[in-house]
mmCIF file of C-alpha atoms in Angstrom:
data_model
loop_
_atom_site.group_PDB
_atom_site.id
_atom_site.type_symbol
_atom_site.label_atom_id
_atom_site.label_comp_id
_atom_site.label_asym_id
_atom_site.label_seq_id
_atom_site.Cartn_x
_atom_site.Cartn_y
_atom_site.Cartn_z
ATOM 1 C CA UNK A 1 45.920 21.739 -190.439
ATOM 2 C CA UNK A 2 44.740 18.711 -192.487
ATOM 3 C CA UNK A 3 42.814 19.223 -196.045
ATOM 4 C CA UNK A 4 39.997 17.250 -196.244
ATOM 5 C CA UNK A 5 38.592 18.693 -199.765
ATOM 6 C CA UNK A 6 41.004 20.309 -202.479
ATOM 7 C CA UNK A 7 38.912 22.405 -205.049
ATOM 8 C CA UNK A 8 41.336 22.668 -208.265
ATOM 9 C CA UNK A 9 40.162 24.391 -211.538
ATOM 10 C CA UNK A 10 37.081 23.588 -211.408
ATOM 11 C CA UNK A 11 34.642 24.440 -214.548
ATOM 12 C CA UNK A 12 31.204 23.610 -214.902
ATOM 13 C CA UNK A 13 28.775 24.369 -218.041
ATOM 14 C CA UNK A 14 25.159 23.416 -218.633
ATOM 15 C CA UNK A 15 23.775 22.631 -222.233
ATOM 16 C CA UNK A 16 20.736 24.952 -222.758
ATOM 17 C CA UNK A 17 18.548 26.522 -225.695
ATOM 18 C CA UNK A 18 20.353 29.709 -225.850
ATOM 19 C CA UNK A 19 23.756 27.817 -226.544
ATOM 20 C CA UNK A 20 26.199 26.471 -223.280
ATOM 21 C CA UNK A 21 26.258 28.415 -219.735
ATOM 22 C CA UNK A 22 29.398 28.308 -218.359
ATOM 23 C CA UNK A 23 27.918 28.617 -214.651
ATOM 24 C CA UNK A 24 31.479 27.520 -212.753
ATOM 25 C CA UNK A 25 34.482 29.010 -214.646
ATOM 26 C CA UNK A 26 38.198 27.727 -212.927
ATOM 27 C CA UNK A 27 36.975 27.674 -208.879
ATOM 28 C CA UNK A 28 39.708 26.545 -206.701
ATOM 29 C CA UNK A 29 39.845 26.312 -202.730
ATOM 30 C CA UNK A 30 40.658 24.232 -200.269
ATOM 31 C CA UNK A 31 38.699 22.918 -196.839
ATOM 32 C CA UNK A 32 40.892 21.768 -193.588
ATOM 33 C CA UNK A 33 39.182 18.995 -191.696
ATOM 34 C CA UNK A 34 37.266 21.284 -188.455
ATOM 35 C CA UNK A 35 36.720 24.447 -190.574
ATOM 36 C CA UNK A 36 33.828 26.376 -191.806
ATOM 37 C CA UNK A 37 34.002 27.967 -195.193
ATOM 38 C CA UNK A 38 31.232 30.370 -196.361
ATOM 39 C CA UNK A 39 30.907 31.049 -200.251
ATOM 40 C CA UNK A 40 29.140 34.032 -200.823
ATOM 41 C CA UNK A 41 27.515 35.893 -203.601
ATOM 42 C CA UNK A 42 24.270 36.883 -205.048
ATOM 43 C CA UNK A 43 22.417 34.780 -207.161
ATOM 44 C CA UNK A 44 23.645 33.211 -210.302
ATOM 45 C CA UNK A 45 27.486 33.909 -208.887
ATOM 46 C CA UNK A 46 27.827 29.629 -209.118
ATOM 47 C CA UNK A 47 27.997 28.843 -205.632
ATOM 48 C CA UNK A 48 25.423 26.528 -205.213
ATOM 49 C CA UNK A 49 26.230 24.608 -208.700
ATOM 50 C CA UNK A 50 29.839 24.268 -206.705
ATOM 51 C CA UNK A 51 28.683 23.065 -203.542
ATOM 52 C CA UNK A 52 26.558 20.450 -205.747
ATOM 53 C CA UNK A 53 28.912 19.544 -208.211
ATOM 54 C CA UNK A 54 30.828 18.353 -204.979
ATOM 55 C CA UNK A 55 28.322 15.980 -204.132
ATOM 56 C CA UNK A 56 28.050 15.213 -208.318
ATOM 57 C CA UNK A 57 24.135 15.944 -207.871
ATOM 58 C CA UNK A 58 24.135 18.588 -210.808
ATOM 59 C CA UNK A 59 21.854 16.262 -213.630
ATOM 60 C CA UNK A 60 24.765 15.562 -216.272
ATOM 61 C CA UNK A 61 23.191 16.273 -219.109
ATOM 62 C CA UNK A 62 22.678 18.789 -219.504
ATOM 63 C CA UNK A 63 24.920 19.685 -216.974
ATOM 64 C CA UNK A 64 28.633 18.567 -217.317
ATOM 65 C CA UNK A 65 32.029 19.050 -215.611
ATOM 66 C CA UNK A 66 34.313 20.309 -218.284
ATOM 67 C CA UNK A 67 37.544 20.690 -216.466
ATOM 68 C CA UNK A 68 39.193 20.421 -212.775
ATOM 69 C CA UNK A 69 39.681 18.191 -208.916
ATOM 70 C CA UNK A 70 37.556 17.892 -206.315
ATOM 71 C CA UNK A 71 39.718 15.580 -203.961
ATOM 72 C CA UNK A 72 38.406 14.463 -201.114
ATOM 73 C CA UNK A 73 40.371 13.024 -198.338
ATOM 74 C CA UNK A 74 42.596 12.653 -201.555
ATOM 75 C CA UNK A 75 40.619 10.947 -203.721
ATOM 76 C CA UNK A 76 39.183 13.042 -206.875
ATOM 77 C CA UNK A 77 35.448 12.356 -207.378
ATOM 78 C CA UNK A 78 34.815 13.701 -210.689
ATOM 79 C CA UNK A 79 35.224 10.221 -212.537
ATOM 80 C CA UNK A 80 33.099 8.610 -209.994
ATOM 81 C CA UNK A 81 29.775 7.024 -211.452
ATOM 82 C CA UNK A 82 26.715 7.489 -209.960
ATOM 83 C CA UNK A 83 26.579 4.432 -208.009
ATOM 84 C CA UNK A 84 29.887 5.170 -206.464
ATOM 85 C CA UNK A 85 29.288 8.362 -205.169
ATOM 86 C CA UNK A 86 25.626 6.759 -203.316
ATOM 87 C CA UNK A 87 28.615 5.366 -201.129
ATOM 88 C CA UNK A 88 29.988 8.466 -200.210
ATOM 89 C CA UNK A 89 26.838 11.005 -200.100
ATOM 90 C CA UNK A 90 25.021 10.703 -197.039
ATOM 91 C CA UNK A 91 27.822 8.734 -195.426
ATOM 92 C CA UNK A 92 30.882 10.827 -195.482
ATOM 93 C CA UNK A 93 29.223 14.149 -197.250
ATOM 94 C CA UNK A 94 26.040 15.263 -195.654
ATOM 95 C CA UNK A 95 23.919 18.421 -197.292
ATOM 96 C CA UNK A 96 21.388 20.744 -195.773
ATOM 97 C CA UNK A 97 18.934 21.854 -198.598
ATOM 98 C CA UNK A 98 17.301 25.379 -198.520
ATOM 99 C CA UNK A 99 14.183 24.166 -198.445
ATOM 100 C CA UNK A 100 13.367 21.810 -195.945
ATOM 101 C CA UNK A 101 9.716 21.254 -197.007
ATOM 102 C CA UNK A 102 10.708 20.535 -200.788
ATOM 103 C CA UNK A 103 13.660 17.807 -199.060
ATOM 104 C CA UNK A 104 11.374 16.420 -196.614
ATOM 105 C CA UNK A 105 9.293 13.243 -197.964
ATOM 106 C CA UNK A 106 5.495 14.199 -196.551
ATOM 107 C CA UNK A 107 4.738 10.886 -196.799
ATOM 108 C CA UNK A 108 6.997 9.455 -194.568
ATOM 109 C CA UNK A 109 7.515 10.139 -190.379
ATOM 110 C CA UNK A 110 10.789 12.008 -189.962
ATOM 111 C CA UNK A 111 11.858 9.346 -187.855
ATOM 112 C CA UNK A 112 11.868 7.068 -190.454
ATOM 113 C CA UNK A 113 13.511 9.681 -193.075
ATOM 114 C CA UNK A 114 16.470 9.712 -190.149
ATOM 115 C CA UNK A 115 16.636 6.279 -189.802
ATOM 116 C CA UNK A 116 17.465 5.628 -193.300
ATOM 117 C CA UNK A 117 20.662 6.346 -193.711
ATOM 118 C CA UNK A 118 21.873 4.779 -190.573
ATOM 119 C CA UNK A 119 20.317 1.676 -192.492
ATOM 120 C CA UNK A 120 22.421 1.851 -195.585
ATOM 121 C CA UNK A 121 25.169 3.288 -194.637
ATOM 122 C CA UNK A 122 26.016 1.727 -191.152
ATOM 123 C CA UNK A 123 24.333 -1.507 -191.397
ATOM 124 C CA UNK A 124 21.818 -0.658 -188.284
ATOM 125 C CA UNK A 125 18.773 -2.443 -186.824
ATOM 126 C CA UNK A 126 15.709 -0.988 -187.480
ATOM 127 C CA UNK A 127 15.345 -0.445 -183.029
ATOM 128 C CA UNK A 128 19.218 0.928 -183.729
ATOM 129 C CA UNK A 129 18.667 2.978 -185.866
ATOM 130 C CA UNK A 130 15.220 4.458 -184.047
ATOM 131 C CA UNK A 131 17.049 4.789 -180.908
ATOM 132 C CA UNK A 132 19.644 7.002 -182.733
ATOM 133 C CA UNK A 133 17.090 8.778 -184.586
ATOM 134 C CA UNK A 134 15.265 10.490 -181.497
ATOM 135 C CA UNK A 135 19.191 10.936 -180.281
ATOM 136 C CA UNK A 136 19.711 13.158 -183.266
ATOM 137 C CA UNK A 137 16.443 14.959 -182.721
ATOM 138 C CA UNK A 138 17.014 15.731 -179.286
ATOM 139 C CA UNK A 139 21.046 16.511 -180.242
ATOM 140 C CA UNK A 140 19.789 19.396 -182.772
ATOM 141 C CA UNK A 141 16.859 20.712 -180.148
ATOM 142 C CA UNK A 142 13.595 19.199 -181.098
ATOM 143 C CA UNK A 143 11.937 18.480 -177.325
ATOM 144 C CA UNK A 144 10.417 15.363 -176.873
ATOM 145 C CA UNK A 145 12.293 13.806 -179.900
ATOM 146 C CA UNK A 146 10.362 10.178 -178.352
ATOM 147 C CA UNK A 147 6.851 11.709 -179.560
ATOM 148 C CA UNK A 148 8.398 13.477 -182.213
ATOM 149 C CA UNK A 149 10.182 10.471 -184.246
ATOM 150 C CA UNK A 150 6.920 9.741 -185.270
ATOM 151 C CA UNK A 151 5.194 12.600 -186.763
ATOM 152 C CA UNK A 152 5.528 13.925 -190.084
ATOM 153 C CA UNK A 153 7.124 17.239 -191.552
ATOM 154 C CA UNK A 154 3.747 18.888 -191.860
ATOM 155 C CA UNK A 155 3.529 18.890 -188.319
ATOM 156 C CA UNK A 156 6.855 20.488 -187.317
ATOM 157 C CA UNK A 157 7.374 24.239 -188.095
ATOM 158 C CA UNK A 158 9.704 25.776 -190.248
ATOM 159 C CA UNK A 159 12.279 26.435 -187.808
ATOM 160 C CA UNK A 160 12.099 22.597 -186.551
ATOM 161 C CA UNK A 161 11.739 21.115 -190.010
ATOM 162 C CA UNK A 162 15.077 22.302 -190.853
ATOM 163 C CA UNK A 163 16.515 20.746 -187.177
ATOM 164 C CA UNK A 164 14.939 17.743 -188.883
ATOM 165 C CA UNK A 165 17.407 18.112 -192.023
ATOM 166 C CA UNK A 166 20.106 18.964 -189.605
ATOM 167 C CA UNK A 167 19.291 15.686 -187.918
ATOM 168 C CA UNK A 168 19.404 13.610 -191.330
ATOM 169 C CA UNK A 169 22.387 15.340 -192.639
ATOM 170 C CA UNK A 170 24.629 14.254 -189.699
ATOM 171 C CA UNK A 171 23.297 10.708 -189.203
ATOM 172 C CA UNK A 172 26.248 8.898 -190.463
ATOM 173 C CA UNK A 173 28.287 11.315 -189.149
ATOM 174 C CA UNK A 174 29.898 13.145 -192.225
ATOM 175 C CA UNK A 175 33.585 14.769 -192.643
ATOM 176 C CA UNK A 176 31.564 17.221 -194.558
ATOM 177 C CA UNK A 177 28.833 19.249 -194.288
ATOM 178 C CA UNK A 178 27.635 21.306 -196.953
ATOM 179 C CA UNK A 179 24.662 23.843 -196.223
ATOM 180 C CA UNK A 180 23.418 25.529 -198.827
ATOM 181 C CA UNK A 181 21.427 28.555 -198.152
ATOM 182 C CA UNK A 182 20.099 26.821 -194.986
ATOM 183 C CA UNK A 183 18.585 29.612 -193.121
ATOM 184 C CA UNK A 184 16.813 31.734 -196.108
ATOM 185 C CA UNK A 185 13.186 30.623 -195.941
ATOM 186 C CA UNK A 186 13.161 31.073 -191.775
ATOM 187 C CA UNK A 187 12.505 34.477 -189.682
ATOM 188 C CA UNK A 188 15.851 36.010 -188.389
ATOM 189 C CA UNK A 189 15.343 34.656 -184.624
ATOM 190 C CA UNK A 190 15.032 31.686 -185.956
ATOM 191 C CA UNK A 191 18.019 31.941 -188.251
ATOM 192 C CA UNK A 192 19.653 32.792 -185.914
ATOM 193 C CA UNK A 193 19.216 29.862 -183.298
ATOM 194 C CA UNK A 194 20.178 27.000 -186.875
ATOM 195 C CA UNK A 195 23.334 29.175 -187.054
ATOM 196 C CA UNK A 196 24.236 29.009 -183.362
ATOM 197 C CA UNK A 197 23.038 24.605 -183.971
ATOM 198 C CA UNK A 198 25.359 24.806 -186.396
ATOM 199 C CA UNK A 199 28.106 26.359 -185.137
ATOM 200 C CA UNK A 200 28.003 24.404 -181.574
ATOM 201 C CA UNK A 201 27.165 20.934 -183.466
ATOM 202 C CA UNK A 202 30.546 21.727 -185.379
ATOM 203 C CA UNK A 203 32.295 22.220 -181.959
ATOM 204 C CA UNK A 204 30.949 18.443 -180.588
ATOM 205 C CA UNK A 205 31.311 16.454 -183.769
ATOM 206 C CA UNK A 206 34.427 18.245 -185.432
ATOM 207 C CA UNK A 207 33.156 18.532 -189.030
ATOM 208 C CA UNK A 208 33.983 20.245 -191.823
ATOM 209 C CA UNK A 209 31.277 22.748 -193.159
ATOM 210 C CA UNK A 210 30.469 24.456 -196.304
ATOM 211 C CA UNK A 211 28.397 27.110 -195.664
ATOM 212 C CA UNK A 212 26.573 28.592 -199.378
ATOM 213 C CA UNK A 213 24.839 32.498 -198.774
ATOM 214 C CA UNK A 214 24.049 35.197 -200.629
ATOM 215 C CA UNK A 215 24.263 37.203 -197.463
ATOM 216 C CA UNK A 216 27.573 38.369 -195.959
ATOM 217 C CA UNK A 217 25.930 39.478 -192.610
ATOM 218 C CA UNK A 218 24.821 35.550 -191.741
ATOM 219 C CA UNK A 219 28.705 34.201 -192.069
ATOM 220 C CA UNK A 220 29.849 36.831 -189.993
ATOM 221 C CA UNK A 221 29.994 34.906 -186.571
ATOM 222 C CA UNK A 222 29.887 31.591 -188.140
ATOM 223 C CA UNK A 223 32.500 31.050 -190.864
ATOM 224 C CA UNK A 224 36.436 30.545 -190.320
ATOM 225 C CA UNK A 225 37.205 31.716 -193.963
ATOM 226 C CA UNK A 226 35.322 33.332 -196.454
ATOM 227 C CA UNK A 227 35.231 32.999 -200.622
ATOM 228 C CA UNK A 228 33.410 35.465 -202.756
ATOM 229 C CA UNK A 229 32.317 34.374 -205.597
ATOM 230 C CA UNK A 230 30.606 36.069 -208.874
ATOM 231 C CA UNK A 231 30.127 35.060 -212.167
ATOM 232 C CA UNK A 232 31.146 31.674 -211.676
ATOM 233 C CA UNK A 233 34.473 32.801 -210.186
ATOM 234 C CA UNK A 234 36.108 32.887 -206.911
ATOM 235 C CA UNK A 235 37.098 36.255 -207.095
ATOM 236 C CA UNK A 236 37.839 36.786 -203.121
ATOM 237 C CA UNK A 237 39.322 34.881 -200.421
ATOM 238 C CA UNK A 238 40.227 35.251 -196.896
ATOM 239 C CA UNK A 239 39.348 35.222 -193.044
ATOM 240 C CA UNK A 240 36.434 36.024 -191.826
ATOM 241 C CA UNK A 241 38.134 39.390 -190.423
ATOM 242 C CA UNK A 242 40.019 40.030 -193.591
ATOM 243 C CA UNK A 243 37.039 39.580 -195.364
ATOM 244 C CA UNK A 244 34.800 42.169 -192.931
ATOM 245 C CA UNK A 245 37.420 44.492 -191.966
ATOM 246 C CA UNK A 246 39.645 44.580 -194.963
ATOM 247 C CA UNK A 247 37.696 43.794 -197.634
ATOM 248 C CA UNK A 248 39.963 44.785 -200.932
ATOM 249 C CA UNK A 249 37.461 43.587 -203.673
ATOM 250 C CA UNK A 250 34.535 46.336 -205.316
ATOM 251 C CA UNK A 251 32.028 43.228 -205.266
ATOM 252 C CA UNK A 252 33.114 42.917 -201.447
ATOM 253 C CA UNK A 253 32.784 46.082 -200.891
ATOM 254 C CA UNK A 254 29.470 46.408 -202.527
ATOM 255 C CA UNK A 255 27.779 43.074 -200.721
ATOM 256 C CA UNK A 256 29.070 44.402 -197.152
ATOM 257 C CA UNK A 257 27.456 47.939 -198.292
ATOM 258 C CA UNK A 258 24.035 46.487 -198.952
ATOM 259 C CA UNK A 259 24.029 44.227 -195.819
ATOM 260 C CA UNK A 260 21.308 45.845 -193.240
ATOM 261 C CA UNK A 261 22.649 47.281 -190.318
ATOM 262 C CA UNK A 262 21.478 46.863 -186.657
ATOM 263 C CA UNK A 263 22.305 50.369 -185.326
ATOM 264 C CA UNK A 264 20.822 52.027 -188.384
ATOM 265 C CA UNK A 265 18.757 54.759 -186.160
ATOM 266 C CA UNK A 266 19.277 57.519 -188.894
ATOM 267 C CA UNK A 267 17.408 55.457 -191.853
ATOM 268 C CA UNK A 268 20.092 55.107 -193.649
ATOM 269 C CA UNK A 269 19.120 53.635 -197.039
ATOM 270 C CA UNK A 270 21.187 50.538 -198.307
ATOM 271 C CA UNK A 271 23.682 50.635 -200.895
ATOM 272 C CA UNK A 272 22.401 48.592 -203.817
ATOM 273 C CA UNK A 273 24.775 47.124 -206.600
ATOM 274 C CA UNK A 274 24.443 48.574 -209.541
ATOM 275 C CA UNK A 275 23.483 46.559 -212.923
ATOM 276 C CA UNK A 276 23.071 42.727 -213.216
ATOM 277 C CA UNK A 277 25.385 40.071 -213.324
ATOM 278 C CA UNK A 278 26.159 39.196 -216.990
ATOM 279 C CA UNK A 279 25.291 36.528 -218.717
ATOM 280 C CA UNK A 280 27.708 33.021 -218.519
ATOM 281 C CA UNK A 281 26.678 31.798 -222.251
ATOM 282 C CA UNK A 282 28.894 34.537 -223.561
ATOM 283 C CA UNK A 283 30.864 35.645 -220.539
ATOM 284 C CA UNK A 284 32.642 38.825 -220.864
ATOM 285 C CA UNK A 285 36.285 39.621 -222.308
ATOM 286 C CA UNK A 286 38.088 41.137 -218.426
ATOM 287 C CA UNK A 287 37.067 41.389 -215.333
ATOM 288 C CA UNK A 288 33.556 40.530 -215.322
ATOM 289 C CA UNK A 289 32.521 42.330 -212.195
ATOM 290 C CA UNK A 290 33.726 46.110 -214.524
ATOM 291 C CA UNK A 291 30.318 46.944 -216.013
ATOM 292 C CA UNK A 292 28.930 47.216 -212.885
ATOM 293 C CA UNK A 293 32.448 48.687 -210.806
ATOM 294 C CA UNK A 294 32.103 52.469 -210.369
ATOM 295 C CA UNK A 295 36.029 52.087 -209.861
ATOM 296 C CA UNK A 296 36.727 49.913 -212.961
ATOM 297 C CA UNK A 297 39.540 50.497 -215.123
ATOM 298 C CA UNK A 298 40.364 50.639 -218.959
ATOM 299 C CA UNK A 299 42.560 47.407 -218.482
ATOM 300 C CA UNK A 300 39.405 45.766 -216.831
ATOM 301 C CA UNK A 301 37.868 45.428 -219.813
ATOM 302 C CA UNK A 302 39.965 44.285 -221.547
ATOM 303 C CA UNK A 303 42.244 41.688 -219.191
ATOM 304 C CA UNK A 304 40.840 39.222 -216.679
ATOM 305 C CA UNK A 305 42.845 39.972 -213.167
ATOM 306 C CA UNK A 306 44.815 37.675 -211.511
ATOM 307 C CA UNK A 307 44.702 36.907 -207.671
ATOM 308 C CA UNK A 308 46.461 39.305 -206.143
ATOM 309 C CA UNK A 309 48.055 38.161 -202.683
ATOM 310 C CA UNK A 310 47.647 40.461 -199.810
ATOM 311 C CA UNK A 311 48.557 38.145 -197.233
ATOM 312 C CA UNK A 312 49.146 34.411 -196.856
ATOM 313 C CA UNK A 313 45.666 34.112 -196.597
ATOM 314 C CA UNK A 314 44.101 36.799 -197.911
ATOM 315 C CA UNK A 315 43.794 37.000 -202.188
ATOM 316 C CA UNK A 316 41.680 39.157 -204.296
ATOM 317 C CA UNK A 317 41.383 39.501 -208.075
ATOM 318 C CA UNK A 318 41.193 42.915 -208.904
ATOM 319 C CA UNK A 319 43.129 45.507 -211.042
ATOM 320 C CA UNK A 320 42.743 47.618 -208.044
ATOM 321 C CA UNK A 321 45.952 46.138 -206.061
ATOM 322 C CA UNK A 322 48.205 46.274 -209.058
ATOM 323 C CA UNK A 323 51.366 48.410 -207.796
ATOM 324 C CA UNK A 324 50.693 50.570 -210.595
ATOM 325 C CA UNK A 325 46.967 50.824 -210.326
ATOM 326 C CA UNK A 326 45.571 54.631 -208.262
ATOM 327 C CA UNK A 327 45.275 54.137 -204.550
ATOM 328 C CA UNK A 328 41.486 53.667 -203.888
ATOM 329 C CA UNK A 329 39.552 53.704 -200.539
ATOM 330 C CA UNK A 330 36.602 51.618 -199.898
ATOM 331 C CA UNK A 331 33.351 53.826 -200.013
ATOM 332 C CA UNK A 332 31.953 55.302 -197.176
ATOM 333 C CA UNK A 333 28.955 52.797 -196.995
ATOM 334 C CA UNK A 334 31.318 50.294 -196.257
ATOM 335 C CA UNK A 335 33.795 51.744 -193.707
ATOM 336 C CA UNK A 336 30.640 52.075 -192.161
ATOM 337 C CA UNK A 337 29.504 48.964 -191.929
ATOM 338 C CA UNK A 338 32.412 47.636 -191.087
ATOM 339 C CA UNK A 339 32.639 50.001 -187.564
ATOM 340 C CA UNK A 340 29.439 48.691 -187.242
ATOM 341 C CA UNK A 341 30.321 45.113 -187.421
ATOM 342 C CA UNK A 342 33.516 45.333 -185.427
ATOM 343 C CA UNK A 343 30.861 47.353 -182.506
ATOM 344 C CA UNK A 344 28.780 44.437 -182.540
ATOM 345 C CA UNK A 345 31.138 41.998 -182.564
ATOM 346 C CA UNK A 346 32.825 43.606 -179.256
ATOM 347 C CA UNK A 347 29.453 43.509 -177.975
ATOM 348 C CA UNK A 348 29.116 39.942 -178.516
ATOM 349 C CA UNK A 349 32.377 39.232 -176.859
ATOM 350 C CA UNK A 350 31.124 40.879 -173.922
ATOM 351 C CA UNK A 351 34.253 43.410 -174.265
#
């Protein structure tokens, strides 16, 4: 397979009043043209500073990038001005915001906030671009996209508003999509019908997508491979099945515990994480996940872990899989949840 974006080193800080945040410390990964990566992690972990830093929409200052590549289709972006990269966003790298009502301009009929791009970037008549406009509406699932071109986000639901940004984001048709935290703010139906969208628009257009979460359980049926990140590292990598059904890190093991399962008829009560992430203006000596690792060892606080390789495609960094380290089991929690995941998935196979 082809890369079409090469993460290398990548380290990100942002100047603030309690001294510098070091929010993005040495990420590294790599996206083949066709694929769907999910970075996941709770909040604060960095993935969403990534996922804009790629798009150089973090405001520098305060922000900066202190160190690393991002090459896309071979060509590194970070020295690219401002101006430069209004060439690229849009045209070859579409994003999908959170929040579609905060993206959306109220102001302005969706048709119109479509239309745009296919304007600047491809040159388009206005009756062009309009015709391709209620094409894209009716290509994500918004019926009677000939009405609809011309009303405005207030007027579209939640569900719809983000088909809108959907619409927008693949107007110029993009190598790369990145969606960052695109189903949060909607009900779990329909989460679930933008993640099927997703999944089938990837399937006719052959795009790349970056898929940003803080939830395991919505990447389960959607993502190719999988990086977990926390405290502004990558600390996990892998398939989607390595990452559900043999998950090596703690932090894994803890986000699959606390994920809510469907066939929960006893009540059981969800595993949370213990402690807080710590804080990225003075990041901690080791492994940064060990104040909060029930299974942490002396040398984890004292020495950050490399990425152990547990197959050619599966890496973790934890002190856990050093040859020399006590054989540990994943908790009970989680060997749950991952029966219960490889149940449903059988189910949705129809096997």
């Amino acid at each position: 397979m082809e890369k079409l974006l090469e993460v290398k080193d990548l380290e990100v800080s942002f100047q603030t009043y309690a001294g510098e945040v070091r929010a993005v410390r040495g990420v590294t990964f790599d996206l083949y043209k066709g694929e769907t990566l999910a970075i996941v992690g709770e909040s604060g972990s960095g993935k969403s500073v990534t996922s804009q830093t790629i798009m150089k929409l973090i405001p520098m200052p305060p922000g900066k990038i202190t160190n690393g590549q991002i090459l896309f289709d071979g060509v590194d972006l970070v020295p690219k001005s401002n101006k430069e990269m209004e060439q690229i966003r849009g045209k070859d790298i579409g994003m999908i915001f959170q929040d579609p009502m905060t993206s959306l301009n109220p102001t302005m009929k969706v048709g119109m906030q479509i239309m745009e791009g296919l304007i600047k970037h491809q040159n388009m008549s206005k009756a062009n671009a309009k015709s391709r406009a209620i094409e894209l509406l009716r290509l994500v699932g918004i019926p009677m996209p000939e009405k609809r071109v011309n009303q405005y986000p207030h007027e579209f639901s939640g569900g719809m508003r983000q088909r809108v940004m959907i619409a927008i984001a693949l107007a110029s048709s993009p190598k790369l999509l990145i969606a960052d935290e695109p189903t949060t703010a909607l009900d779990v139906t329909i989460q679930a019908q933008i993640l099927d969208l997703m999944k089938d628009l990837q399937k006719k257009l052959d795009t790349s997508i970056i898929f940003i979460t803080h939830d395991l359980g919505v990447v389960a049926n959607v993502a190719d491979r999988v990086a977990v990140m926390y405290a502004g590292k990558i600390i996990e990598t892998g398939t989607v099945d390595e990452i559900f059904y043999n998950p090596q890190h703690p932090y894994t093991w803890g986000l699959l515990a606390s994920m809510p399962s469907l066939d929960n008829e006893g009540g059981e009560e969800l595993t949370a994480i213990p402690g807080s992430p710590p804080d990225l203006s003075n990041p901690p000596k080791g492994d940064a996940f060990a104040p909060r690792n029930h299974y942490a060892m002396k040398i984890d606080f004292e020495q950050e872990p490399p990425m152990f390789k547990i197959t050619d495609t599966h890496y973790a960094a934890t002190w856990l899989l050093h040859p020399d380290a006590p054989k540990v089991e994943p908790p009970e929690a989680v060997k749950k949840r991952m029966i219960s995941l490889s149940t449903s998935h059988l189910i949705k196979e129809g096997k």
